[in-house]
């Protein structure tokens, strides 16, 4: 089984880390294939960047289907381009955000999200609403750190998350923490040790959910909403976006 | 006052029609400026095409701000790329879909949407949910006609809409009809005459709402969610997307 | 085009101010006609006063239709008597409250309402629920000032609104402010200057929305819910309430 | 204990019937006092009539408090003027509509409402939304009979309700029927016998709920939302509306 | 009329108190019959205990029907086993929790619940959601006292409730207090005296609501959801649970 | 890794089938351990049976924890006793119903449930509401077959499901089918082949989700709502229910 983890941004170092960590959690026989678009945005912290990154996600799914990928995880909080991704494949496509919310709701009565930077709170809220998870989320909290600084200052990042998570437990009556950004898998262990509650990284949960769906031979429904897009000519820089997709 | 109507698809004939009709409804002193992206998709009937078209919408708003545009209407049912559009300007940005829903809810206790083709029903439902209008909408109905056939077969299109609208009034207890696609302004008069209820074209309502907001000097809030996107290097075909935007 | 702004209370000085300010924002060719009932309540700060004022609103719409009015704005936070008003006319009727909420939701991801006095918070909440805007409103805040003191103590009022609005931005993650009372148009400029976010006065937004609907020849649906009321004899002080209405 | 049943319309014959039937269901020691306004509307079938009738409801509560009434039931589907009524008394005020919904939800998993005439469906929907009962109501159905014809054609009315109720059970998966109008107590026995499910008349349920609240010395909260209205001069025909109320 | 108050836990002293207090509020002619299971749990403070107590509730309803009981009140916050209880009888079954919520919503615009211990907050939230009352509840608050300590330390309990209730009024904009546990009827008088708002004990409200339903000959619908359970052999300790039930 | 599939009813043949099928889908290294209570009910088709079965579920989790089980799946549509089960373990507990809903929502824009018998529709609706999935479910459909007949008449059952599923696709605009009962895994292949959309069996999805959570070392939060139940003496037949549980 081959599962593609799509990093919607262009920061290759993050893609490589994703590959390494995810392979460690994958089932025997699962080949993890982490990729990212060649062109786009180094991080996704705004709606504009989300729009740009969505094109890269489509591109990676179309390419993945040609390469025989069996399932996809979108590795950006906000599940960038997920509806479009579902259109171009009949493999399952899981968003790290929805996966995290579903897992959290099976482990705890309520959870808090800790995302970053603050302006992206609205992206979390959109996914909460779209997935039906809004009522289970006690609060979307945000830390004021740019995404690209995550790599550099691990200790400060961990401390900031720990502080905010403690506030979440004390003030929100939360019983689990959802990490609101990809690339934070290394925080799961220390945070859950300090906090004593489940700390959830949607990327890894998404990987396991996709593995499960593939094993059960469950793929994206091609009836109506996520049917392959109609064959019309995209033009300009988009002319080849759908070349050779299955539909 | 200059109001830009953004046709998110690349079908120029539709853009020209939009320009002509909208100028007729504009206030004295409003210059209507209908535009469309040079590259992209000839119509928006899928999530993939919506993702592609969103890039064109961003491009047209960035260009519009440089050209001194005072307000924008996104002229595609689904309000393609509206959150991203709001980020790159402090002018007001109105979606034709939300405008239609708000108008319908001020004129009638409940309304039905008639959209096309059937696979796009989910786009209407997304906007209904995002705008809070889901409870006021009795039903999203769809006609099985591709968007690009709208121009050619006016009589068949009118007949199909009339039939579906009559079913909506009879079966849904609807009291108004929302046209679920741009480019249908010419149906407003015959349909409302035959049906005896308000028939709402979101493009024209959007134009009037934007004119109102501009007159009142109300623009997009730049606090947090729709703040200008952070200055990071987009790359590849997106490298110049934000060149010269105001933020 | 003639647009009637209905002040549901009997305070004539407020009606005159409304007339002057609104005419300044009206389109060329729009005649603003601000009116108020002869009998009723000097302000609307309770459900009893709202019930009393609703009769005056009906009276002003019936009279307006006879006088050739093309559209109506109900100028009281709470949209006093709006469903009844819609029944007695086929012109569009817009409430200042719904208009403010719709505008706010097109300009910002979330807004706070600042209303007064505190006991009327429930009126705002009712309109939020009825219009579907509850999720977009971060919080309904209230200032403890009686409505009739608004005129006298402009500086204190401005200071109180500014303080409360600052708290709204800091504590509610709001990105726009809705003024929760008519008669506060003069606060829009100073508040938006100090706060740097859109500050919305529903009266002026309502005026522009009605102008738009009239231009597009869109009126209240007379099918079922807002059909003209059945012709039965009202008696006593209400005997002449509907005299000569169109239905 | 004295309980006032307020018939918001001016049809005295209906008020007398109400008195007789309700006294039969009242507890030992409860004096039922059915009243109606002297002036107003002979029935409530529109929002205008609801606005007119609300004034009569306020009047009857103010008068009732002076006469030593201990609790009130508003006997019109739609709970005419209930928020205003609650403001002018510290006795409990129960609406027949909310009472019917609450009872239905304690007796059955879901219920259908059968109201009349069709244009008033929106009034039922408003109360369902305001009371939180919308999810428990499978459907609001309507019969096309004017309220004032209810008295004359008992057999036709019973047959119409029975037909519609049978459709409700078959099509809506309903498990109880709520009668959507006052004055239908006599239908409870034959309908429940024929249908084999609970048939609920909100007037009688409201009477029993008010008796219960009075026995437990529970009255309307006077804190904030339903505090007595501020002492300002109502004018004209409303000048004496609040004369001598307790607040 | 015989009304059974079912204490789902095995603490007999509490059952006896319930009997005494409730008989005092019962109508002339109502015989109150308070019972509790012989085996089970001394209090209900967890989901496990709720599952155990539900068996006892079923047992008491089956026995009650054989003994000629006319209606039931489930006297535990959370309405333990209420759906199952409704299946085994055609008498009305009222939960103290839903009764309290309905009463509170007829007396005040919003209410706060004060429950205990904190881990049971989720039980209150479940009933709020199931009954549609979530929007009317400003907040579920909890006191950190085990249920079984309620009897011993009356003064401390009263003080703790009074403190928490004062916070509710000040911070939640609540206008009524719902006591979130059975066995607190004695707090109603002192708390309402100190707070000046309605304080609601669901047991007594439930008693009065059941009396009303029985008087009106309204019982549980046996159509579909609450039909008598199918006749299959329960085994082991459950073998006799349904012996002789009516269905 | 050892995963226990708990069949809440006492029908051993079903438990054995579950064991065999699930082992076939389990990951290398996962030992599937299907169990059922010794005493209880042969199937769960009512709330009474659900209450009885919940005791068995608790018993099996307590025993499972002693036997070193790493994760649990509750294999009954309705997720019998899931909150109580979560209290007595810190391993993850997944309900087949929630698992099916979450999977369906990741594969399709909307799904229909086909459950049985009709009276259990309300159980599905409860889980839809509790999990936030109500909006994603187009409709809960039911087939009129008793659970215990499922084994005997495979062809009739398959035909009934196929018919109902076809109606779901045609009438509900559904894009996936959720099988609303355990023990139907064998229908997944033929139904999905005939229908061309995902057909989802919650048991197998639940198994894969639990495997994923265990791999990621994620277990039930023991903070507040699902903390181990307090140590109080259960009595009678329940005296040993919690013996030796971990808390």
Short mmCIF file of N, CA and C in Angstrom, two decimals, chain C residues 50-109:
data_model
loop_
_atom_site.label_atom_id
_atom_site.label_comp_id
_atom_site.label_asym_id
_atom_site.label_seq_id
_atom_site.Cartn_x
_atom_site.Cartn_y
_atom_site.Cartn_z
N UNK C 50 -42.04 47.56 22.30
CA UNK C 50 -41.91 47.03 20.94
C UNK C 50 -43.30 46.67 20.37
N UNK C 51 -44.15 46.12 21.23
CA UNK C 51 -45.51 45.78 20.78
C UNK C 51 -46.28 47.03 20.40
N UNK C 52 -46.15 48.05 21.23
CA UNK C 52 -46.82 49.33 20.94
C UNK C 52 -46.27 49.94 19.65
N UNK C 53 -44.96 49.93 19.53
CA UNK C 53 -44.34 50.56 18.36
C UNK C 53 -44.66 49.81 17.07
N UNK C 54 -44.90 48.51 17.17
CA UNK C 54 -45.21 47.73 15.97
C UNK C 54 -46.49 48.24 15.30
N UNK C 55 -47.44 48.66 16.12
CA UNK C 55 -48.68 49.21 15.55
C UNK C 55 -48.36 50.46 14.73
N UNK C 56 -47.52 51.30 15.27
CA UNK C 56 -47.12 52.50 14.54
C UNK C 56 -46.39 52.18 13.25
N UNK C 57 -45.61 51.13 13.26
CA UNK C 57 -44.90 50.75 12.03
C UNK C 57 -45.90 50.32 10.95
N UNK C 58 -46.87 49.51 11.33
CA UNK C 58 -47.90 49.09 10.36
C UNK C 58 -48.60 50.32 9.77
N UNK C 59 -48.99 51.20 10.66
CA UNK C 59 -49.67 52.44 10.27
C UNK C 59 -48.83 53.24 9.26
N UNK C 60 -47.55 53.34 9.51
CA UNK C 60 -46.69 54.13 8.62
C UNK C 60 -46.48 53.44 7.26
N UNK C 61 -46.52 52.13 7.23
CA UNK C 61 -46.38 51.44 5.95
C UNK C 61 -47.67 51.56 5.14
N UNK C 62 -48.79 51.37 5.82
CA UNK C 62 -50.07 51.52 5.11
C UNK C 62 -50.17 52.94 4.52
N UNK C 63 -49.84 53.93 5.35
CA UNK C 63 -49.88 55.31 4.88
C UNK C 63 -48.86 55.54 3.76
N UNK C 64 -47.70 54.91 3.91
CA UNK C 64 -46.64 55.07 2.91
C UNK C 64 -47.07 54.53 1.55
N UNK C 65 -47.71 53.39 1.57
CA UNK C 65 -48.15 52.82 0.30
C UNK C 65 -49.15 53.74 -0.40
N UNK C 66 -50.02 54.34 0.40
CA UNK C 66 -50.96 55.29 -0.20
C UNK C 66 -50.22 56.51 -0.77
N UNK C 67 -49.12 56.87 -0.12
CA UNK C 67 -48.37 58.05 -0.55
C UNK C 67 -47.34 57.72 -1.64
N UNK C 68 -47.32 56.50 -2.12
CA UNK C 68 -46.42 56.17 -3.22
C UNK C 68 -44.98 55.87 -2.83
N UNK C 69 -44.80 55.43 -1.62
CA UNK C 69 -43.44 55.07 -1.18
C UNK C 69 -43.00 53.78 -1.89
N UNK C 70 -41.71 53.72 -2.24
CA UNK C 70 -41.19 52.57 -3.00
C UNK C 70 -40.49 51.53 -2.13
N UNK C 71 -40.08 51.92 -0.94
CA UNK C 71 -39.38 50.98 -0.08
C UNK C 71 -39.27 51.54 1.32
N UNK C 72 -39.06 50.65 2.29
CA UNK C 72 -39.11 51.04 3.70
C UNK C 72 -37.88 50.53 4.46
N UNK C 73 -37.44 51.33 5.43
CA UNK C 73 -36.43 50.86 6.38
C UNK C 73 -37.01 51.03 7.78
N UNK C 74 -36.96 49.98 8.58
CA UNK C 74 -37.41 50.08 9.96
C UNK C 74 -36.21 50.45 10.81
N UNK C 75 -36.29 51.61 11.44
CA UNK C 75 -35.12 52.22 12.07
C UNK C 75 -35.12 52.05 13.58
N UNK C 76 -35.14 50.84 14.01
CA UNK C 76 -35.07 50.56 15.45
C UNK C 76 -34.37 49.21 15.57
N UNK C 77 -33.37 49.15 16.46
CA UNK C 77 -32.66 47.89 16.62
C UNK C 77 -33.63 46.87 17.21
N UNK C 78 -33.83 45.78 16.50
CA UNK C 78 -34.85 44.81 16.84
C UNK C 78 -35.82 44.64 15.67
N UNK C 79 -35.77 45.59 14.73
CA UNK C 79 -36.61 45.51 13.52
C UNK C 79 -38.09 45.35 13.88
N UNK C 80 -38.51 46.28 14.72
CA UNK C 80 -39.88 46.30 15.26
C UNK C 80 -40.96 46.06 14.21
N UNK C 81 -41.74 45.04 14.42
CA UNK C 81 -42.93 44.83 13.59
C UNK C 81 -42.65 44.46 12.15
N UNK C 82 -41.46 43.94 11.86
CA UNK C 82 -41.08 43.79 10.46
C UNK C 82 -41.94 42.79 9.69
N UNK C 83 -42.35 41.70 10.32
CA UNK C 83 -43.15 40.72 9.59
C UNK C 83 -44.52 41.30 9.25
N UNK C 84 -45.10 42.03 10.19
CA UNK C 84 -46.39 42.67 9.93
C UNK C 84 -46.24 43.73 8.83
N UNK C 85 -45.17 44.48 8.90
CA UNK C 85 -44.94 45.51 7.87
C UNK C 85 -44.87 44.89 6.49
N UNK C 86 -44.22 43.75 6.40
CA UNK C 86 -44.09 43.09 5.09
C UNK C 86 -45.44 42.63 4.56
N UNK C 87 -46.37 42.35 5.46
CA UNK C 87 -47.68 41.90 5.00
C UNK C 87 -48.49 42.98 4.30
N UNK C 88 -48.30 44.23 4.70
CA UNK C 88 -49.20 45.27 4.19
C UNK C 88 -48.64 46.01 2.98
N UNK C 89 -47.57 45.52 2.40
CA UNK C 89 -47.02 46.19 1.22
C UNK C 89 -46.38 45.16 0.29
N UNK C 90 -46.26 45.51 -0.96
CA UNK C 90 -45.43 44.68 -1.83
C UNK C 90 -44.10 45.36 -2.15
N UNK C 91 -43.89 46.49 -1.52
CA UNK C 91 -42.57 47.13 -1.62
C UNK C 91 -41.60 46.38 -0.70
N UNK C 92 -40.31 46.55 -0.91
CA UNK C 92 -39.36 45.91 0.00
C UNK C 92 -39.33 46.61 1.36
N UNK C 93 -39.18 45.83 2.41
CA UNK C 93 -39.07 46.35 3.78
C UNK C 93 -37.79 45.77 4.37
N UNK C 94 -36.88 46.64 4.76
CA UNK C 94 -35.60 46.18 5.31
C UNK C 94 -35.50 46.65 6.75
N UNK C 95 -35.05 45.77 7.62
CA UNK C 95 -34.83 46.16 9.01
C UNK C 95 -33.40 46.65 9.18
N UNK C 96 -33.22 47.67 9.99
CA UNK C 96 -31.85 48.18 10.21
C UNK C 96 -30.97 47.12 10.84
N UNK C 97 -31.57 46.25 11.62
CA UNK C 97 -30.78 45.25 12.35
C UNK C 97 -30.28 44.18 11.39
N UNK C 98 -31.17 43.62 10.60
CA UNK C 98 -30.74 42.60 9.65
C UNK C 98 -29.75 43.19 8.65
N UNK C 99 -30.03 44.42 8.22
CA UNK C 99 -29.12 45.07 7.26
C UNK C 99 -27.72 45.19 7.85
N UNK C 100 -27.66 45.61 9.11
CA UNK C 100 -26.35 45.75 9.76
C UNK C 100 -25.64 44.41 9.86
N UNK C 101 -26.38 43.38 10.22
CA UNK C 101 -25.76 42.06 10.37
C UNK C 101 -25.24 41.56 9.02
N UNK C 102 -26.04 41.71 7.98
CA UNK C 102 -25.62 41.22 6.67
C UNK C 102 -24.37 41.98 6.20
N UNK C 103 -24.39 43.29 6.37
CA UNK C 103 -23.22 44.07 5.96
C UNK C 103 -21.99 43.65 6.75
N UNK C 104 -22.14 43.53 8.05
CA UNK C 104 -21.01 43.14 8.89
C UNK C 104 -20.44 41.81 8.44
N UNK C 105 -21.32 40.90 8.09
CA UNK C 105 -20.84 39.56 7.72
C UNK C 105 -20.17 39.56 6.35
N UNK C 106 -20.37 40.62 5.56
CA UNK C 106 -19.65 40.71 4.28
C UNK C 106 -18.34 41.48 4.41
N UNK C 107 -18.12 42.09 5.55
CA UNK C 107 -16.92 42.91 5.74
C UNK C 107 -15.93 42.31 6.72
N UNK C 108 -16.40 41.37 7.52
CA UNK C 108 -15.55 40.86 8.60
C UNK C 108 -15.92 39.44 8.92
N UNK C 109 -14.97 38.70 9.47
CA UNK C 109 -15.23 37.30 9.82
C UNK C 109 -16.16 37.19 11.03
#
